[in-house]
Amino acid sequence: MSDLDDVCVLLPTMNEAETVARVVTDFRDAGFENVLVIDGGSTDGTRSTAREVDARVAEQSGRGKGQAVREAVHRHVDASYVLMADADATYDAADADAIIDPLLAGDADHVVGDRFADMRPGAMTHLNRVGNRLINLAFRAIHREDYGDILSGYRAFTRESFERLHLTADGFGIETEMAVECVKNRLSVAVVPITYRERPGGSATNLHPVRDGGVIFLELYRKAKTNNPLFYFGSAGAASTAAGAGMAAFVLYRYLAFGVSHEVVAVGAVGAVILGIQLLVFGVLADMIHSLHREQIERYERAIDGGAGGRPSESGRRDAVEDRGSGGRDAESARQEEA
């Protein structure tokens, strides 16, 4: 059995009849026999077209790309490795080997294909390009990691690492959420350059740049609560403090220039400043607790690992906890006997 036999190519689809057959065929020609199409209720014959080229087809029970990916991996994928791509023919199946190799070699738990490494003319509108850059900059600033292109739909991961991610996004925010969860769970992530092509004529995108971009930004900020609490609370505190200072400046100007007092606005300014300072302080404290928690986890894992250099498994952690607990009980009983 070849290594590729343990890889499942996952293609979430929604009205991709124009391109799905071509995409499935390209991956089969590249040596990937296990191709799963998870469809979100297409009305253009996507499922029948995929079956005609011998793809395995499943219809998702809900809606949205995120829900499709979760359901596919949990219910329909038995392979150890998953190669996820879009079915719109914008990705090149020839890049699949480069994406899957770090997983097969054990060098990474998750691999992201960087579309900006070789983006063909017309592949992305100017608005989408700017939005992608801003989102990646925000991700690096908030979560302190650089995954190149977190919105890329061409990626691969081990099924075991996917099970460790807490994913809730139903739509296009799934890629962002996966990137954030990789940081949170300290998974090893590799970035591989890929080719990104223009959508073939006749196929329509399901992406809404402004709406989906807003959802992605909100997801980044929401996830900062557990990954970077100083940014999460500090940014809100800074905004509240700035608003309070602006209101106070307005009250002071009106009083000095015209002798008009604005008591209600003044009270609001004081409240906003106090709230902002409290949030800033809370952010600093939460960041300290978060840093200490991570240090303790790292120290604990090193102790379990015993200097072997590998990451302990969940079963290893449980065994260590049990051993530590039994050791504590034995020591306590020994002290009682001596007494």
Coordinates of C-alpha atoms in Angstrom, one line a residue:
M1 CA 0.0 0.0 0.0
S2 CA 1.4 3.5 -0.9
D3 CA 1.4 6.4 1.5
L4 CA -1.3 8.1 -0.6
D5 CA -3.7 5.3 0.1
D6 CA -4.1 6.7 3.6
V7 CA -5.0 10.2 2.3
C8 CA -8.5 11.3 1.7
V9 CA -9.0 14.3 -0.6
L10 CA -11.9 16.3 0.8
L11 CA -13.8 18.6 -1.6
P12 CA -16.7 20.7 0.0
T13 CA -19.0 21.8 -2.8
M14 CA -22.0 24.0 -3.4
N15 CA -23.1 24.3 -7.1
E16 CA -19.7 23.3 -8.6
A17 CA -21.0 21.2 -11.5
E18 CA -18.9 23.1 -14.0
T19 CA -15.6 22.2 -12.3
V20 CA -16.0 19.3 -9.9
A21 CA -15.4 16.5 -12.5
R22 CA -12.2 18.2 -13.6
V23 CA -11.0 18.6 -10.1
V24 CA -11.7 15.0 -9.1
T25 CA -10.0 13.7 -12.2
D26 CA -6.9 15.8 -11.6
F27 CA -6.5 14.5 -8.1
R28 CA -7.0 10.9 -9.3
D29 CA -4.4 11.5 -12.0
A30 CA -2.1 12.7 -9.2
G31 CA -2.4 9.4 -7.5
F32 CA -5.2 10.1 -4.9
E33 CA -7.8 7.4 -5.2
N34 CA -9.8 8.3 -2.1
V35 CA -11.8 11.5 -3.1
L36 CA -14.7 12.6 -1.0
V37 CA -17.2 15.2 -2.2
I38 CA -19.2 16.7 0.6
D39 CA -22.1 18.7 -0.9
G40 CA -24.1 21.4 0.7
G41 CA -27.4 20.9 -1.2
S42 CA -26.3 21.9 -4.8
T43 CA -29.1 22.4 -7.3
D44 CA -27.0 22.2 -10.5
G45 CA -26.2 18.5 -10.6
T46 CA -22.9 18.7 -8.7
R47 CA -23.5 15.4 -6.9
S48 CA -24.4 13.4 -10.0
T49 CA -21.4 14.9 -11.9
A50 CA -19.1 13.9 -9.1
R51 CA -20.4 10.3 -9.1
E52 CA -19.9 10.1 -12.8
V53 CA -16.1 10.4 -12.3
D54 CA -16.2 7.8 -9.4
A55 CA -15.9 10.2 -6.5
R56 CA -17.4 9.3 -3.2
V57 CA -20.3 11.7 -2.5
A58 CA -22.0 12.6 0.7
E59 CA -24.6 15.3 1.3
Q60 CA -24.1 17.3 4.4
S61 CA -26.9 17.6 6.9
G62 CA -26.5 21.3 7.5
R63 CA -25.2 24.3 5.5
G64 CA -21.9 26.1 5.1
K65 CA -18.4 25.1 4.4
G66 CA -17.4 24.9 8.0
Q67 CA -20.2 22.5 8.9
A68 CA -19.4 20.4 5.8
V69 CA -15.7 20.0 6.8
R70 CA -16.5 19.0 10.4
E71 CA -19.2 16.5 9.3
A72 CA -17.0 15.0 6.6
V73 CA -14.0 14.4 8.8
H74 CA -16.1 13.1 11.8
R75 CA -18.5 10.9 9.8
H76 CA -17.1 10.0 6.4
V77 CA -13.3 10.0 6.6
D78 CA -11.4 6.9 7.8
A79 CA -8.0 7.9 6.4
S80 CA -5.2 9.1 8.7
Y81 CA -4.6 12.2 6.5
V82 CA -6.9 14.7 4.9
L83 CA -6.1 16.9 2.0
M84 CA -8.7 19.6 1.7
A85 CA -9.3 21.7 -1.4
D86 CA -12.0 23.7 -3.2
A87 CA -13.8 22.2 -6.1
D88 CA -13.7 25.3 -8.2
A89 CA -10.5 24.4 -10.1
T90 CA -8.5 27.3 -8.7
Y91 CA -6.0 25.0 -7.0
D92 CA -3.5 22.7 -8.8
A93 CA -3.5 19.0 -8.0
A94 CA 0.2 19.0 -8.9
D95 CA 0.8 20.8 -5.6
A96 CA -0.8 18.0 -3.6
D97 CA 2.4 16.0 -3.0
A98 CA 4.2 19.1 -1.7
I99 CA 1.3 19.8 0.7
I100 CA 1.0 16.2 2.0
D101 CA 4.7 15.4 2.3
P102 CA 5.3 17.2 5.7
L103 CA 2.5 15.2 7.2
L104 CA 3.7 11.9 5.8
A105 CA 7.3 12.7 7.0
G106 CA 5.9 13.5 10.5
D107 CA 7.3 17.1 10.3
A108 CA 3.9 18.8 10.8
D109 CA 0.3 18.3 12.0
H110 CA -1.2 20.8 9.7
V111 CA 0.0 22.2 6.3
V112 CA -1.3 25.5 4.7
G113 CA -0.9 26.2 1.0
D114 CA 0.3 29.8 0.5
R115 CA -1.7 31.2 -2.5
F116 CA 0.4 34.4 -2.6
A117 CA 3.5 32.4 -3.6
D118 CA 2.2 32.0 -7.1
M119 CA -1.0 33.9 -7.7
R120 CA -2.0 34.0 -11.3
P121 CA -3.4 37.1 -12.9
G122 CA -7.2 37.4 -12.3
A123 CA -7.2 34.8 -9.6
M124 CA -8.2 37.3 -6.9
T125 CA -9.8 40.7 -7.1
H126 CA -8.0 43.8 -5.7
L127 CA -10.6 44.0 -2.9
N128 CA -10.1 40.4 -2.0
R129 CA -6.3 40.7 -2.1
V130 CA -6.3 43.7 0.2
G131 CA -8.8 42.0 2.6
N132 CA -6.6 38.8 2.7
R133 CA -3.5 40.8 3.5
L134 CA -5.3 42.7 6.3
I135 CA -6.6 39.5 7.8
N136 CA -3.2 37.8 7.7
L137 CA -1.7 40.9 9.3
A138 CA -4.4 40.9 12.0
F139 CA -3.8 37.2 12.6
R140 CA 0.0 37.7 13.1
A141 CA -0.6 40.7 15.4
I142 CA -3.2 39.0 17.5
H143 CA -2.0 35.4 17.6
R144 CA 1.7 35.9 17.2
E145 CA 2.2 33.3 14.5
D146 CA 2.8 33.6 10.7
Y147 CA 1.0 30.9 8.7
G148 CA 1.4 32.8 5.4
D149 CA -2.1 32.6 4.1
I150 CA -4.6 31.6 6.8
L151 CA -7.6 31.9 4.4
S152 CA -6.2 29.3 1.9
G153 CA -8.7 26.5 1.2
Y154 CA -5.9 24.2 0.1
R155 CA -4.5 22.5 3.2
A156 CA -3.8 19.2 4.8
F157 CA -3.9 17.8 8.3
T158 CA -3.8 14.6 10.3
R159 CA -7.2 13.4 11.4
E160 CA -5.9 13.0 14.9
S161 CA -4.9 16.7 15.1
F162 CA -8.2 17.7 13.6
E163 CA -10.0 16.0 16.5
R164 CA -8.1 18.2 18.9
L165 CA -9.5 21.4 17.4
H166 CA -12.6 23.0 18.8
L167 CA -14.3 24.2 15.6
T168 CA -17.7 25.9 15.5
A169 CA -17.7 28.1 12.4
D170 CA -20.2 27.1 9.8
G171 CA -19.2 29.2 6.8
F172 CA -16.0 30.5 5.3
G173 CA -14.6 31.3 8.7
I174 CA -13.5 27.6 9.1
E175 CA -10.0 28.3 7.7
T176 CA -9.5 31.1 10.1
E177 CA -10.8 29.1 13.0
M178 CA -8.5 26.2 12.1
A179 CA -5.5 28.5 12.1
V180 CA -6.4 30.0 15.4
E181 CA -7.0 26.5 17.0
C182 CA -3.6 25.3 15.7
V183 CA -2.0 28.2 17.6
K184 CA -4.1 27.4 20.7
N185 CA -3.3 23.7 20.6
R186 CA 0.4 24.4 19.7
L187 CA 0.2 22.2 16.6
S188 CA 3.1 22.0 14.3
V189 CA 2.2 24.0 11.1
A190 CA 4.1 24.0 7.8
V191 CA 3.5 26.6 5.0
V192 CA 3.9 25.4 1.4
P193 CA 3.9 27.6 -1.7
I194 CA 1.2 26.7 -4.2
T195 CA -0.3 28.0 -7.4
Y196 CA -3.7 29.8 -7.3
R197 CA -5.5 30.2 -10.6
E198 CA -8.5 32.2 -11.8
R199 CA -11.9 30.5 -11.7
P200 CA -12.9 28.9 -15.0
G201 CA -15.6 30.7 -17.0
G202 CA -19.1 29.5 -16.2
S203 CA -18.4 28.9 -12.5
A204 CA -19.6 31.4 -9.8
T205 CA -18.0 32.1 -6.5
N206 CA -20.0 31.5 -3.2
L207 CA -17.8 34.1 -1.4
H208 CA -19.2 37.5 -0.4
P209 CA -16.1 39.6 0.3
V210 CA -17.5 42.2 2.6
R211 CA -19.9 40.0 4.6
D212 CA -17.5 37.0 4.9
G213 CA -14.5 39.3 5.6
G214 CA -16.4 40.9 8.5
V215 CA -17.2 37.5 9.9
I216 CA -13.6 36.5 9.7
F217 CA -12.4 39.6 11.5
L218 CA -14.9 39.0 14.3
E219 CA -13.8 35.4 14.5
L220 CA -10.1 36.5 14.9
Y221 CA -11.1 39.0 17.6
R222 CA -13.3 36.5 19.5
K223 CA -10.7 33.8 19.5
A224 CA -8.1 36.3 20.9
K225 CA -9.9 35.9 24.3
T226 CA -8.1 32.7 24.9
N227 CA -5.0 33.1 22.8
N228 CA -4.1 36.7 23.5
P229 CA -6.2 38.1 26.4
L230 CA -4.1 41.3 26.6
F231 CA -5.1 42.2 23.0
Y232 CA -8.7 41.1 23.6
F233 CA -9.3 43.2 26.7
G234 CA -6.7 45.8 26.1
S235 CA -8.1 46.8 22.7
A236 CA -11.6 47.3 24.2
G237 CA -10.0 49.1 27.1
A238 CA -8.0 51.4 24.9
A239 CA -11.1 52.2 22.8
S240 CA -13.2 53.0 25.9
T241 CA -10.4 55.1 27.4
A242 CA -10.0 57.0 24.1
A243 CA -13.8 57.6 23.8
G244 CA -13.9 58.9 27.4
A245 CA -10.9 61.2 26.8
G246 CA -12.6 62.5 23.6
M247 CA -15.8 63.2 25.5
A248 CA -13.9 64.9 28.3
A249 CA -12.1 67.1 25.8
F250 CA -15.4 68.1 24.3
V251 CA -16.9 69.0 27.7
L252 CA -13.8 71.0 28.6
Y253 CA -13.7 72.9 25.3
R254 CA -17.4 73.8 25.5
Y255 CA -17.0 75.0 29.1
L256 CA -13.9 77.1 28.5
A257 CA -15.1 78.5 25.2
F258 CA -18.8 79.1 25.8
G259 CA -19.3 78.6 29.5
V260 CA -21.7 75.7 28.8
S261 CA -21.4 72.6 31.0
H262 CA -22.5 69.2 29.9
E263 CA -22.9 67.2 33.1
V264 CA -24.4 64.1 31.5
V265 CA -21.6 63.9 28.9
A266 CA -19.0 64.6 31.7
V267 CA -20.4 61.7 33.8
G268 CA -20.3 59.4 30.7
A269 CA -16.6 60.5 30.0
V270 CA -15.6 59.6 33.5
G271 CA -17.4 56.2 33.3
A272 CA -15.8 55.4 30.0
V273 CA -12.3 56.2 31.2
I274 CA -12.8 54.2 34.4
L275 CA -14.1 51.2 32.4
G276 CA -11.3 51.4 29.9
I277 CA -8.6 51.5 32.7
Q278 CA -10.3 48.5 34.4
L279 CA -10.3 46.5 31.1
L280 CA -6.6 47.4 30.5
V281 CA -5.7 46.2 34.0
F282 CA -7.8 43.0 33.6
G283 CA -6.1 42.4 30.2
V284 CA -2.7 42.6 31.8
L285 CA -3.7 40.2 34.6
A286 CA -5.3 37.8 32.2
D287 CA -2.2 37.8 30.0
M288 CA 0.0 37.0 33.1
I289 CA -2.3 34.1 34.0
H290 CA -2.3 32.9 30.4
S291 CA 1.5 33.0 30.2
L292 CA 1.9 31.2 33.6
H293 CA -0.6 28.5 32.5
R294 CA 1.4 27.9 29.3
E295 CA 4.7 27.7 31.1
Q296 CA 3.2 25.1 33.5
I297 CA 1.9 23.0 30.7
E298 CA 5.3 23.1 28.9
R299 CA 7.1 22.2 32.1
Y300 CA 4.7 19.4 32.7
E301 CA 5.0 18.0 29.2
R302 CA 8.8 18.2 29.4
A303 CA 8.7 16.3 32.7
I304 CA 6.5 13.6 31.2
D305 CA 8.6 13.4 28.1
G306 CA 11.7 12.8 30.1
G307 CA 13.9 14.6 27.6
A308 CA 13.0 12.2 24.8
G309 CA 12.2 15.1 22.5
G310 CA 8.7 13.9 21.5
R311 CA 5.3 15.3 22.3
P312 CA 3.5 13.1 24.9
S313 CA 0.2 11.6 24.0
E314 CA -3.1 12.1 25.8
S315 CA -2.8 8.6 27.3
G316 CA 0.7 9.5 28.5
R317 CA -0.6 12.6 30.2
R318 CA -3.3 10.6 31.9
D319 CA -0.8 7.9 33.0
A320 CA 1.4 10.6 34.4
V321 CA -1.4 12.2 36.3
E322 CA -2.4 8.8 37.7
D323 CA 1.2 7.9 38.7
R324 CA 1.7 11.3 40.3
G325 CA -1.6 10.8 42.2
S326 CA -0.7 7.3 43.4
G327 CA 2.8 8.5 44.4
G328 CA 1.2 11.2 46.5
R329 CA -1.0 8.7 48.2
D330 CA 1.9 6.3 48.9
A331 CA 4.0 9.1 50.4
E332 CA 1.0 10.2 52.6
S333 CA 0.5 6.6 53.8
A334 CA 4.3 6.3 54.6
R335 CA 4.1 9.5 56.7
Q336 CA 1.2 8.1 58.6
E337 CA 3.0 4.8 59.3
E338 CA 6.0 6.7 60.6
A339 CA 3.8 8.8 62.9

